[in-house]
Amino acid sequence: MRAGGSTAAVSFYEEAPRRPGVEEVRLTTAPLRSAPARWDELAPRTAAGFFNGRAWHQAHADPDAAAWHGVVLGWVGGTGRPSLRTVVPVSHYDRAPARPMLDPARLFGSMLRGGRLRTPEAWGRVTLIGATAGYRTVPVCHPDDEHLWARAVQYAMPDDGTAAVLYLDGPTAGRLTRYFPRAPLILTHARTVMRIQGSTFEEHLGALQRSSRTLARREERVFADGARAIKVLPLTAALLPDLARLHPTPKEATAAERELRRYLASPLAGSAHVILCTHNGATIGYRLVFQHGDGLVAHRITLDPRRTGHFAEQAVLQSHAPVRMCLARHLQEIDFGVGGFTDKLRRGARLLPLWSLLLRPPLGWTARHTREVNRRRAGELFDAYAQDMDVDDLALLRLIAQTGMFAA
């Protein structure tokens, strides 16, 4: 990482640069562990912003096994009392990232029908920029400072290897591509999200499709018939033994307890809550969630298989209980994450396509490769989830599958 120009295949273009002399901009780098606390003040107070905050990155840095985790900081106002205006997380990998959801070779190269671009060697050293510890990137800056965020992105790029910003929603990708007009925009994956509608559970259900509304009401009745109950508590150390016992094997219990303790020992502790499912006072399942601003991030869900499975506990913990929590706390959105798309779509969630800016593609990457990956990824999502998707979302995927081009 260095200041100055980059030899990247994609150069930075500032459409409306600020006038010289009005504000002094300074870009610096820092290790992730010493990033300033002000970072979290700049992250949007939304579910997406949660994945772009300092707390989430610091809590998840070690499992990524990157050669270096750091940040580029954008300061405005000179050296006397500068103001931190943007933060760009950066992770450098000397070899392919171990997690498939962070490995460009598996995300993009594997979608091609043949050739060297399917191999990790073709992608070389990898630099990931943005939400490198989560699966949804938004610029960490004031909305008026996205040009500064883009400048810091260019500053973050090393002189060689692949560089990418992963997991942008469509509107964000559309805005950022103005700064990097030659960067391929690649359909990467999807998340399921739900907007909370109305001020009561019945009002929320009333805004859903009839099939989702009917399903939710039936599951709520079955849940009540089983004398199951829901309560929401802050995550505390006292809860951990009960939660760990719900996991089917000692190995899974140990891994879950280790993860929960890591959250408790981090700045995430204040936003972590547990939605408990109980029967006659005994915990039989739980859902780990994080509240951030006006959003709720739905994370781990675990049920005791010996005491659940007949009274819609999975559906209530997965969707209905988080909706009720949002209504009680006046939250606006639930981020349900990746996986289990069908179950979430049938209960009113929507599929959110996520894009990546390939800032420096591997040698030999062409527009044909971009179109091929986009067509195949859109086709896969369409074929798997068409029957449960909103008509507008279907039309978007159909357009991408036909053209291979970015569409928001």
mmCIF file of C-alpha atoms in Angstrom, residues 14-407:
data_model
loop_
_atom_site.group_PDB
_atom_site.id
_atom_site.type_symbol
_atom_site.label_atom_id
_atom_site.label_comp_id
_atom_site.label_asym_id
_atom_site.label_seq_id
_atom_site.Cartn_x
_atom_site.Cartn_y
_atom_site.Cartn_z
ATOM 1 C CA GLU A 14 -13.405 12.038 -9.600
ATOM 2 C CA GLU A 15 -16.378 13.492 -11.404
ATOM 3 C CA ALA A 16 -16.595 16.678 -9.343
ATOM 4 C CA PRO A 17 -13.308 17.243 -7.487
ATOM 5 C CA ARG A 18 -13.214 19.765 -4.703
ATOM 6 C CA ARG A 19 -11.572 23.107 -5.422
ATOM 7 C CA PRO A 20 -7.850 23.224 -4.586
ATOM 8 C CA GLY A 21 -7.091 24.912 -1.290
ATOM 9 C CA VAL A 22 -10.586 24.619 0.157
ATOM 10 C CA GLU A 23 -9.836 21.528 2.238
ATOM 11 C CA GLU A 24 -6.612 19.689 2.856
ATOM 12 C CA VAL A 25 -7.065 15.928 2.468
ATOM 13 C CA ARG A 26 -4.620 13.499 4.053
ATOM 14 C CA LEU A 27 -4.698 9.709 3.655
ATOM 15 C CA THR A 28 -2.973 7.465 6.188
ATOM 16 C CA THR A 29 -2.869 3.755 6.980
ATOM 17 C CA ALA A 30 -3.179 1.960 10.302
ATOM 18 C CA PRO A 31 -3.379 -1.643 11.506
ATOM 19 C CA LEU A 32 -6.928 -2.799 12.126
ATOM 20 C CA ARG A 33 -6.320 -3.266 15.853
ATOM 21 C CA SER A 34 -5.400 0.424 16.284
ATOM 22 C CA ALA A 35 -8.151 1.930 14.121
ATOM 23 C CA PRO A 36 -9.758 4.962 15.800
ATOM 24 C CA ALA A 37 -13.083 4.593 17.608
ATOM 25 C CA ARG A 38 -14.526 7.398 15.465
ATOM 26 C CA TRP A 39 -14.835 4.783 12.703
ATOM 27 C CA ASP A 40 -18.100 3.516 14.181
ATOM 28 C CA GLU A 41 -19.572 7.015 14.140
ATOM 29 C CA LEU A 42 -19.092 7.136 10.356
ATOM 30 C CA ALA A 43 -20.636 3.734 9.607
ATOM 31 C CA PRO A 44 -24.311 4.012 8.580
ATOM 32 C CA ARG A 45 -26.769 3.233 11.363
ATOM 33 C CA THR A 46 -28.342 0.433 9.365
ATOM 34 C CA ALA A 47 -28.071 -3.345 9.195
ATOM 35 C CA ALA A 48 -25.609 -2.973 6.307
ATOM 36 C CA GLY A 49 -23.566 -0.454 8.284
ATOM 37 C CA PHE A 50 -23.130 -3.017 11.057
ATOM 38 C CA PHE A 51 -20.867 -5.137 8.840
ATOM 39 C CA ASN A 52 -18.755 -2.081 8.026
ATOM 40 C CA GLY A 53 -18.046 -0.989 11.585
ATOM 41 C CA ARG A 54 -14.842 -1.235 13.581
ATOM 42 C CA ALA A 55 -16.341 -3.645 16.126
ATOM 43 C CA TRP A 56 -17.401 -6.256 13.557
ATOM 44 C CA HIS A 57 -14.072 -6.115 11.726
ATOM 45 C CA GLN A 58 -11.961 -6.376 14.859
ATOM 46 C CA ALA A 59 -14.033 -9.272 16.198
ATOM 47 C CA HIS A 60 -13.647 -11.249 12.940
ATOM 48 C CA ALA A 61 -10.142 -10.413 11.777
ATOM 49 C CA ASP A 62 -8.252 -13.501 12.967
ATOM 50 C CA PRO A 63 -10.447 -16.216 11.342
ATOM 51 C CA ASP A 64 -9.835 -14.665 7.915
ATOM 52 C CA ALA A 65 -6.120 -15.595 8.048
ATOM 53 C CA ALA A 66 -5.087 -12.582 5.978
ATOM 54 C CA ALA A 67 -1.464 -11.509 5.766
ATOM 55 C CA TRP A 68 -2.493 -8.033 6.959
ATOM 56 C CA HIS A 69 -5.699 -6.385 8.142
ATOM 57 C CA GLY A 70 -5.698 -2.610 8.129
ATOM 58 C CA VAL A 71 -7.550 0.561 7.292
ATOM 59 C CA VAL A 72 -6.990 3.605 5.132
ATOM 60 C CA LEU A 73 -8.119 6.734 6.952
ATOM 61 C CA GLY A 74 -9.156 9.903 5.152
ATOM 62 C CA TRP A 75 -8.596 13.096 7.135
ATOM 63 C CA VAL A 76 -9.734 16.599 6.202
ATOM 64 C CA GLY A 77 -8.567 19.878 7.737
ATOM 65 C CA GLY A 78 -4.782 19.853 8.017
ATOM 66 C CA THR A 79 -2.506 18.448 10.713
ATOM 67 C CA GLY A 80 -3.691 20.637 13.608
ATOM 68 C CA ARG A 81 -7.176 19.264 14.337
ATOM 69 C CA PRO A 82 -8.028 17.059 11.373
ATOM 70 C CA SER A 83 -11.456 15.501 11.036
ATOM 71 C CA LEU A 84 -11.765 11.800 10.202
ATOM 72 C CA ARG A 85 -14.076 11.685 7.183
ATOM 73 C CA THR A 86 -13.743 8.180 5.783
ATOM 74 C CA VAL A 87 -12.501 4.696 6.688
ATOM 75 C CA VAL A 88 -11.675 1.956 4.180
ATOM 76 C CA PRO A 89 -10.973 -1.508 5.626
ATOM 77 C CA VAL A 90 -8.325 -3.468 3.716
ATOM 78 C CA SER A 91 -7.167 -7.096 3.876
ATOM 79 C CA HIS A 92 -4.138 -8.432 1.984
ATOM 80 C CA TYR A 93 -3.812 -12.155 1.242
ATOM 81 C CA ASP A 94 -0.587 -13.738 0.050
ATOM 82 C CA ARG A 95 -2.620 -16.760 -1.081
ATOM 83 C CA ALA A 96 -6.280 -17.355 -1.812
ATOM 84 C CA PRO A 97 -8.530 -16.531 1.180
ATOM 85 C CA ALA A 98 -9.565 -19.678 3.021
ATOM 86 C CA ARG A 99 -13.227 -18.632 3.192
ATOM 87 C CA PRO A 100 -14.932 -19.284 -0.154
ATOM 88 C CA MET A 101 -17.116 -16.191 0.240
ATOM 89 C CA LEU A 102 -13.966 -14.040 0.214
ATOM 90 C CA ASP A 103 -12.018 -15.805 -2.544
ATOM 91 C CA PRO A 104 -12.334 -14.141 -5.989
ATOM 92 C CA ALA A 105 -11.143 -17.302 -7.734
ATOM 93 C CA ARG A 106 -14.079 -19.250 -6.307
ATOM 94 C CA LEU A 107 -16.560 -16.396 -6.485
ATOM 95 C CA PHE A 108 -15.850 -15.453 -10.091
ATOM 96 C CA GLY A 109 -13.364 -17.825 -11.739
ATOM 97 C CA SER A 110 -15.398 -20.889 -10.835
ATOM 98 C CA MET A 111 -18.363 -19.453 -12.770
ATOM 99 C CA LEU A 112 -16.424 -19.559 -16.049
ATOM 100 C CA ARG A 113 -16.689 -22.580 -18.301
ATOM 101 C CA GLY A 114 -12.982 -23.141 -18.658
ATOM 102 C CA GLY A 115 -9.488 -21.658 -18.821
ATOM 103 C CA ARG A 116 -6.783 -20.528 -16.429
ATOM 104 C CA LEU A 117 -9.003 -17.945 -14.684
ATOM 105 C CA ARG A 118 -10.660 -20.802 -12.794
ATOM 106 C CA THR A 119 -7.415 -21.433 -10.869
ATOM 107 C CA PRO A 120 -6.277 -19.519 -7.736
ATOM 108 C CA GLU A 121 -2.856 -18.991 -9.312
ATOM 109 C CA ALA A 122 -4.376 -16.777 -12.017
ATOM 110 C CA TRP A 123 -5.622 -14.332 -9.381
ATOM 111 C CA GLY A 124 -2.296 -13.983 -7.551
ATOM 112 C CA ARG A 125 -2.167 -11.997 -4.328
ATOM 113 C CA VAL A 126 -5.597 -10.752 -3.313
ATOM 114 C CA THR A 127 -6.541 -7.417 -1.770
ATOM 115 C CA LEU A 128 -10.085 -7.067 -0.475
ATOM 116 C CA ILE A 129 -11.396 -3.589 0.192
ATOM 117 C CA GLY A 130 -14.552 -2.629 2.060
ATOM 118 C CA ALA A 131 -16.487 -4.978 4.341
ATOM 119 C CA THR A 132 -13.725 -7.571 4.402
ATOM 120 C CA ALA A 133 -15.201 -9.266 7.495
ATOM 121 C CA GLY A 134 -18.800 -9.373 6.345
ATOM 122 C CA TYR A 135 -20.939 -9.826 3.281
ATOM 123 C CA ARG A 136 -22.320 -6.357 2.581
ATOM 124 C CA THR A 137 -20.212 -3.276 1.822
ATOM 125 C CA VAL A 138 -21.273 0.337 2.178
ATOM 126 C CA PRO A 139 -18.878 3.320 2.149
ATOM 127 C CA VAL A 140 -17.899 4.398 5.647
ATOM 128 C CA CYS A 141 -18.200 8.149 5.302
ATOM 129 C CA HIS A 142 -20.671 10.992 5.255
ATOM 130 C CA PRO A 143 -22.822 10.741 2.092
ATOM 131 C CA ASP A 144 -21.188 13.911 0.752
ATOM 132 C CA ASP A 145 -17.740 12.317 1.089
ATOM 133 C CA GLU A 146 -18.106 9.264 -1.161
ATOM 134 C CA HIS A 147 -15.547 10.854 -3.506
ATOM 135 C CA LEU A 148 -13.063 10.791 -0.610
ATOM 136 C CA TRP A 149 -13.940 7.157 0.140
ATOM 137 C CA ALA A 150 -13.220 6.322 -3.512
ATOM 138 C CA ARG A 151 -9.904 8.171 -3.352
ATOM 139 C CA ALA A 152 -8.968 6.164 -0.258
ATOM 140 C CA VAL A 153 -9.903 2.951 -2.094
ATOM 141 C CA GLN A 154 -7.392 3.752 -4.821
ATOM 142 C CA TYR A 155 -4.792 4.590 -2.190
ATOM 143 C CA ALA A 156 -5.412 1.197 -0.556
ATOM 144 C CA MET A 157 -4.555 -0.779 -3.687
ATOM 145 C CA PRO A 158 -1.054 -2.304 -3.885
ATOM 146 C CA ASP A 159 0.917 -2.326 -7.112
ATOM 147 C CA ASP A 160 0.151 -5.907 -8.045
ATOM 148 C CA GLY A 161 -2.354 -8.710 -7.626
ATOM 149 C CA THR A 162 -6.133 -8.788 -7.748
ATOM 150 C CA ALA A 163 -8.111 -6.087 -5.936
ATOM 151 C CA ALA A 164 -11.856 -6.024 -5.376
ATOM 152 C CA VAL A 165 -14.633 -4.415 -3.373
ATOM 153 C CA LEU A 166 -17.026 -7.243 -2.539
ATOM 154 C CA TYR A 167 -20.766 -7.359 -1.836
ATOM 155 C CA LEU A 168 -22.247 -4.022 -2.865
ATOM 156 C CA ASP A 169 -25.992 -3.620 -3.217
ATOM 157 C CA GLY A 170 -27.187 -2.344 -6.585
ATOM 158 C CA PRO A 171 -27.684 1.364 -5.765
ATOM 159 C CA THR A 172 -24.309 1.576 -3.985
ATOM 160 C CA ALA A 173 -22.548 -0.209 -6.856
ATOM 161 C CA GLY A 174 -24.163 2.180 -9.329
ATOM 162 C CA ARG A 175 -22.878 5.212 -7.432
ATOM 163 C CA LEU A 176 -19.350 3.898 -6.917
ATOM 164 C CA THR A 177 -18.861 2.801 -10.507
ATOM 165 C CA ARG A 178 -18.808 6.492 -11.451
ATOM 166 C CA TYR A 179 -15.429 6.708 -9.722
ATOM 167 C CA PHE A 180 -14.116 3.492 -11.289
ATOM 168 C CA PRO A 181 -15.837 3.432 -14.699
ATOM 169 C CA ARG A 182 -13.623 0.692 -16.139
ATOM 170 C CA ALA A 183 -14.007 -1.711 -13.213
ATOM 171 C CA PRO A 184 -16.096 -4.797 -14.075
ATOM 172 C CA LEU A 185 -19.261 -5.019 -11.972
ATOM 173 C CA ILE A 186 -19.887 -8.675 -11.200
ATOM 174 C CA LEU A 187 -23.001 -10.250 -9.735
ATOM 175 C CA THR A 188 -21.538 -12.032 -6.735
ATOM 176 C CA HIS A 189 -24.219 -13.416 -4.469
ATOM 177 C CA ALA A 190 -27.380 -12.332 -2.697
ATOM 178 C CA ARG A 191 -28.754 -11.693 0.773
ATOM 179 C CA THR A 192 -32.289 -11.755 2.057
ATOM 180 C CA VAL A 193 -33.635 -8.611 3.687
ATOM 181 C CA MET A 194 -37.018 -7.548 5.008
ATOM 182 C CA ARG A 195 -38.443 -4.063 5.435
ATOM 183 C CA ILE A 196 -40.745 -3.718 8.429
ATOM 184 C CA GLN A 197 -44.115 -2.384 7.362
ATOM 185 C CA GLY A 198 -46.716 -0.918 9.692
ATOM 186 C CA SER A 199 -46.608 -0.509 13.468
ATOM 187 C CA THR A 200 -48.124 -3.861 14.495
ATOM 188 C CA PHE A 201 -47.527 -7.457 13.517
ATOM 189 C CA GLU A 202 -50.918 -7.639 11.803
ATOM 190 C CA GLU A 203 -50.188 -4.457 9.820
ATOM 191 C CA HIS A 204 -46.856 -5.922 8.771
ATOM 192 C CA LEU A 205 -48.490 -9.165 7.654
ATOM 193 C CA GLY A 206 -51.143 -7.195 5.801
ATOM 194 C CA ALA A 207 -48.479 -5.699 3.540
ATOM 195 C CA LEU A 208 -47.140 -9.125 2.511
ATOM 196 C CA GLN A 209 -48.353 -11.355 -0.288
ATOM 197 C CA ARG A 210 -51.351 -13.451 0.697
ATOM 198 C CA SER A 211 -49.377 -16.708 0.663
ATOM 199 C CA SER A 212 -46.784 -15.279 3.097
ATOM 200 C CA ARG A 213 -49.509 -13.828 5.294
ATOM 201 C CA THR A 214 -51.422 -17.121 5.445
ATOM 202 C CA LEU A 215 -48.251 -19.099 6.217
ATOM 203 C CA ALA A 216 -47.213 -16.728 9.015
ATOM 204 C CA ARG A 217 -50.617 -16.834 10.714
ATOM 205 C CA ARG A 218 -50.711 -20.633 10.578
ATOM 206 C CA GLU A 219 -47.203 -20.903 12.073
ATOM 207 C CA GLU A 220 -48.048 -18.459 14.844
ATOM 208 C CA ARG A 221 -51.129 -20.562 15.769
ATOM 209 C CA VAL A 222 -49.144 -23.807 15.786
ATOM 210 C CA PHE A 223 -46.430 -22.177 17.907
ATOM 211 C CA ALA A 224 -49.015 -21.043 20.459
ATOM 212 C CA ASP A 225 -50.664 -24.495 20.484
ATOM 213 C CA GLY A 226 -47.335 -25.967 21.545
ATOM 214 C CA ALA A 227 -47.184 -23.616 24.562
ATOM 215 C CA ARG A 228 -43.935 -22.174 23.236
ATOM 216 C CA ALA A 229 -42.929 -18.664 24.291
ATOM 217 C CA ILE A 230 -40.468 -16.028 23.068
ATOM 218 C CA LYS A 231 -38.435 -13.553 25.049
ATOM 219 C CA VAL A 232 -35.588 -11.224 24.068
ATOM 220 C CA LEU A 233 -32.576 -10.769 26.338
ATOM 221 C CA PRO A 234 -29.180 -9.092 26.022
ATOM 222 C CA LEU A 235 -26.392 -11.605 25.415
ATOM 223 C CA THR A 236 -24.650 -12.278 28.743
ATOM 224 C CA ALA A 237 -22.149 -14.812 30.045
ATOM 225 C CA ALA A 238 -24.845 -16.297 32.287
ATOM 226 C CA LEU A 239 -26.776 -17.459 29.209
ATOM 227 C CA LEU A 240 -23.889 -19.319 27.590
ATOM 228 C CA PRO A 241 -24.197 -22.736 29.329
ATOM 229 C CA ASP A 242 -27.888 -23.011 28.402
ATOM 230 C CA LEU A 243 -27.234 -21.931 24.815
ATOM 231 C CA ALA A 244 -24.282 -24.282 24.358
ATOM 232 C CA ARG A 245 -26.339 -27.289 25.522
ATOM 233 C CA LEU A 246 -28.713 -26.815 22.594
ATOM 234 C CA HIS A 247 -26.069 -27.798 20.052
ATOM 235 C CA PRO A 248 -26.174 -31.461 18.983
ATOM 236 C CA THR A 249 -22.478 -32.325 19.408
ATOM 237 C CA PRO A 250 -19.779 -31.277 21.881
ATOM 238 C CA LYS A 251 -17.685 -29.894 19.028
ATOM 239 C CA GLU A 252 -20.509 -27.653 17.818
ATOM 240 C CA ALA A 253 -21.294 -26.576 21.373
ATOM 241 C CA THR A 254 -17.664 -25.605 21.975
ATOM 242 C CA ALA A 255 -17.440 -23.680 18.708
ATOM 243 C CA ALA A 256 -20.690 -21.813 19.407
ATOM 244 C CA GLU A 257 -19.673 -20.910 22.953
ATOM 245 C CA ARG A 258 -16.276 -19.699 21.709
ATOM 246 C CA GLU A 259 -17.979 -17.451 19.152
ATOM 247 C CA LEU A 260 -20.413 -16.045 21.710
ATOM 248 C CA ARG A 261 -17.609 -15.352 24.183
ATOM 249 C CA ARG A 262 -15.695 -13.528 21.456
ATOM 250 C CA TYR A 263 -18.693 -11.277 20.909
ATOM 251 C CA LEU A 264 -19.049 -10.652 24.649
ATOM 252 C CA ALA A 265 -15.375 -9.668 24.878
ATOM 253 C CA SER A 266 -15.679 -7.220 21.983
ATOM 254 C CA PRO A 267 -17.457 -3.886 21.417
ATOM 255 C CA LEU A 268 -20.229 -5.954 19.779
ATOM 256 C CA ALA A 269 -21.448 -7.001 23.235
ATOM 257 C CA GLY A 270 -23.678 -3.962 23.586
ATOM 258 C CA SER A 271 -25.582 -4.698 20.379
ATOM 259 C CA ALA A 272 -25.892 -8.493 20.786
ATOM 260 C CA HIS A 273 -29.241 -9.948 21.857
ATOM 261 C CA VAL A 274 -30.668 -13.439 22.127
ATOM 262 C CA ILE A 275 -34.210 -14.289 21.084
ATOM 263 C CA LEU A 276 -35.025 -17.283 23.302
ATOM 264 C CA CYS A 277 -37.630 -19.904 22.502
ATOM 265 C CA THR A 278 -38.833 -21.583 25.700
ATOM 266 C CA HIS A 279 -41.242 -24.325 26.752
ATOM 267 C CA ASN A 280 -42.408 -24.468 30.368
ATOM 268 C CA GLY A 281 -39.555 -22.123 31.250
ATOM 269 C CA ALA A 282 -36.828 -24.248 29.639
ATOM 270 C CA THR A 283 -34.816 -22.896 26.697
ATOM 271 C CA ILE A 284 -35.287 -25.065 23.607
ATOM 272 C CA GLY A 285 -33.882 -22.741 20.934
ATOM 273 C CA TYR A 286 -32.334 -19.341 20.313
ATOM 274 C CA ARG A 287 -31.597 -16.770 17.650
ATOM 275 C CA LEU A 288 -28.567 -14.474 17.993
ATOM 276 C CA VAL A 289 -29.228 -11.003 16.609
ATOM 277 C CA PHE A 290 -27.444 -7.657 16.581
ATOM 278 C CA GLN A 291 -29.227 -4.325 16.762
ATOM 279 C CA HIS A 292 -27.519 -1.493 14.915
ATOM 280 C CA GLY A 293 -29.251 1.840 14.439
ATOM 281 C CA ASP A 294 -32.558 1.176 12.712
ATOM 282 C CA GLY A 295 -31.566 -2.309 11.536
ATOM 283 C CA LEU A 296 -31.457 -5.824 12.933
ATOM 284 C CA VAL A 297 -28.863 -8.368 11.791
ATOM 285 C CA ALA A 298 -30.162 -11.923 12.243
ATOM 286 C CA HIS A 299 -27.239 -14.255 12.849
ATOM 287 C CA ARG A 300 -27.039 -17.733 14.391
ATOM 288 C CA ILE A 301 -30.158 -19.880 14.952
ATOM 289 C CA THR A 302 -30.054 -23.102 16.991
ATOM 290 C CA LEU A 303 -32.784 -25.494 18.138
ATOM 291 C CA ASP A 304 -32.694 -28.521 20.411
ATOM 292 C CA PRO A 305 -33.701 -31.313 17.966
ATOM 293 C CA ARG A 306 -35.033 -33.472 20.819
ATOM 294 C CA ARG A 307 -37.633 -30.909 21.907
ATOM 295 C CA THR A 308 -38.516 -29.033 18.717
ATOM 296 C CA GLY A 309 -39.755 -29.665 15.211
ATOM 297 C CA HIS A 310 -43.520 -29.973 15.673
ATOM 298 C CA PHE A 311 -44.617 -26.458 16.647
ATOM 299 C CA ALA A 312 -43.058 -24.118 14.036
ATOM 300 C CA GLU A 313 -40.182 -23.148 16.327
ATOM 301 C CA GLN A 314 -37.773 -22.792 13.395
ATOM 302 C CA ALA A 315 -40.073 -20.462 11.456
ATOM 303 C CA VAL A 316 -40.874 -18.304 14.457
ATOM 304 C CA LEU A 317 -37.234 -17.909 15.486
ATOM 305 C CA GLN A 318 -36.128 -17.378 11.924
ATOM 306 C CA SER A 319 -38.624 -14.726 10.852
ATOM 307 C CA HIS A 320 -41.633 -13.904 13.023
ATOM 308 C CA ALA A 321 -39.847 -13.253 16.327
ATOM 309 C CA PRO A 322 -37.279 -10.907 14.719
ATOM 310 C CA VAL A 323 -40.143 -9.002 13.068
ATOM 311 C CA ARG A 324 -41.887 -8.589 16.429
ATOM 312 C CA MET A 325 -38.617 -7.443 17.994
ATOM 313 C CA CYS A 326 -38.220 -4.811 15.272
ATOM 314 C CA LEU A 327 -41.776 -3.581 15.782
ATOM 315 C CA ALA A 328 -41.266 -3.299 19.537
ATOM 316 C CA ARG A 329 -38.041 -1.308 19.044
ATOM 317 C CA HIS A 330 -39.152 0.736 16.017
ATOM 318 C CA LEU A 331 -36.517 -0.802 13.738
ATOM 319 C CA GLN A 332 -36.896 -0.620 9.973
ATOM 320 C CA GLU A 333 -35.061 -3.566 8.418
ATOM 321 C CA ILE A 334 -33.884 -7.111 9.070
ATOM 322 C CA ASP A 335 -30.803 -8.477 7.313
ATOM 323 C CA PHE A 336 -31.330 -12.248 7.203
ATOM 324 C CA GLY A 337 -27.976 -12.982 5.579
ATOM 325 C CA VAL A 338 -27.110 -15.698 3.083
ATOM 326 C CA GLY A 339 -28.474 -19.219 2.867
ATOM 327 C CA GLY A 340 -31.931 -20.595 3.504
ATOM 328 C CA PHE A 341 -33.318 -18.235 0.877
ATOM 329 C CA THR A 342 -36.500 -20.191 0.157
ATOM 330 C CA ASP A 343 -37.709 -20.261 3.774
ATOM 331 C CA LYS A 344 -37.078 -16.531 4.169
ATOM 332 C CA LEU A 345 -38.616 -15.531 0.842
ATOM 333 C CA ARG A 346 -41.789 -17.458 1.638
ATOM 334 C CA ARG A 347 -42.163 -15.428 4.817
ATOM 335 C CA GLY A 348 -41.887 -12.021 3.190
ATOM 336 C CA ALA A 349 -38.164 -11.357 2.755
ATOM 337 C CA ARG A 350 -36.772 -10.148 -0.564
ATOM 338 C CA LEU A 351 -33.667 -11.236 -2.417
ATOM 339 C CA LEU A 352 -31.031 -8.499 -2.586
ATOM 340 C CA PRO A 353 -28.505 -9.057 -5.404
ATOM 341 C CA LEU A 354 -24.968 -8.134 -4.372
ATOM 342 C CA TRP A 355 -22.281 -6.920 -6.757
ATOM 343 C CA SER A 356 -18.495 -6.628 -6.652
ATOM 344 C CA LEU A 357 -16.227 -4.029 -8.220
ATOM 345 C CA LEU A 358 -13.235 -5.856 -9.665
ATOM 346 C CA LEU A 359 -10.801 -2.959 -9.344
ATOM 347 C CA ARG A 360 -7.863 -4.887 -10.737
ATOM 348 C CA PRO A 361 -8.922 -8.026 -12.633
ATOM 349 C CA PRO A 362 -6.466 -10.846 -13.203
ATOM 350 C CA LEU A 363 -4.455 -10.834 -16.405
ATOM 351 C CA GLY A 364 -6.634 -11.890 -19.319
ATOM 352 C CA TRP A 365 -10.004 -10.839 -17.861
ATOM 353 C CA THR A 366 -12.294 -9.385 -20.522
ATOM 354 C CA ALA A 367 -15.828 -8.017 -20.846
ATOM 355 C CA ARG A 368 -16.852 -11.454 -22.102
ATOM 356 C CA HIS A 369 -15.870 -12.976 -18.752
ATOM 357 C CA THR A 370 -17.928 -10.368 -16.884
ATOM 358 C CA ARG A 371 -21.004 -11.132 -18.984
ATOM 359 C CA GLU A 372 -20.540 -14.888 -18.612
ATOM 360 C CA VAL A 373 -20.296 -14.748 -14.816
ATOM 361 C CA ASN A 374 -23.263 -12.378 -14.521
ATOM 362 C CA ARG A 375 -25.460 -14.477 -16.793
ATOM 363 C CA ARG A 376 -24.686 -17.699 -14.996
ATOM 364 C CA ARG A 377 -25.050 -16.266 -11.478
ATOM 365 C CA ALA A 378 -28.348 -14.558 -12.328
ATOM 366 C CA GLY A 379 -29.593 -17.732 -14.015
ATOM 367 C CA GLU A 380 -28.752 -19.822 -10.957
ATOM 368 C CA LEU A 381 -30.609 -17.467 -8.613
ATOM 369 C CA PHE A 382 -33.561 -17.265 -11.006
ATOM 370 C CA ASP A 383 -33.861 -21.032 -11.418
ATOM 371 C CA ALA A 384 -33.560 -21.723 -7.685
ATOM 372 C CA TYR A 385 -35.880 -19.059 -6.270
ATOM 373 C CA ALA A 386 -38.169 -17.760 -9.026
ATOM 374 C CA GLN A 387 -41.332 -19.284 -7.586
ATOM 375 C CA ASP A 388 -40.884 -17.413 -4.295
ATOM 376 C CA MET A 389 -39.627 -14.044 -5.539
ATOM 377 C CA ASP A 390 -41.275 -10.677 -6.018
ATOM 378 C CA VAL A 391 -42.141 -9.952 -9.673
ATOM 379 C CA ASP A 392 -39.887 -6.878 -9.812
ATOM 380 C CA ASP A 393 -36.950 -8.852 -8.405
ATOM 381 C CA LEU A 394 -37.597 -11.582 -10.971
ATOM 382 C CA ALA A 395 -37.571 -9.068 -13.805
ATOM 383 C CA LEU A 396 -34.204 -7.747 -12.621
ATOM 384 C CA LEU A 397 -32.625 -11.207 -12.511
ATOM 385 C CA ARG A 398 -34.105 -12.062 -15.910
ATOM 386 C CA LEU A 399 -32.546 -8.912 -17.405
ATOM 387 C CA ILE A 400 -29.118 -9.732 -15.982
ATOM 388 C CA ALA A 401 -29.374 -13.350 -17.146
ATOM 389 C CA GLN A 402 -30.197 -12.181 -20.657
ATOM 390 C CA THR A 403 -27.646 -9.388 -21.020
ATOM 391 C CA GLY A 404 -24.882 -10.210 -18.541
ATOM 392 C CA MET A 405 -24.802 -6.518 -17.662
ATOM 393 C CA PHE A 406 -25.090 -4.664 -14.366
ATOM 394 C CA ALA A 407 -28.653 -3.711 -13.412
#
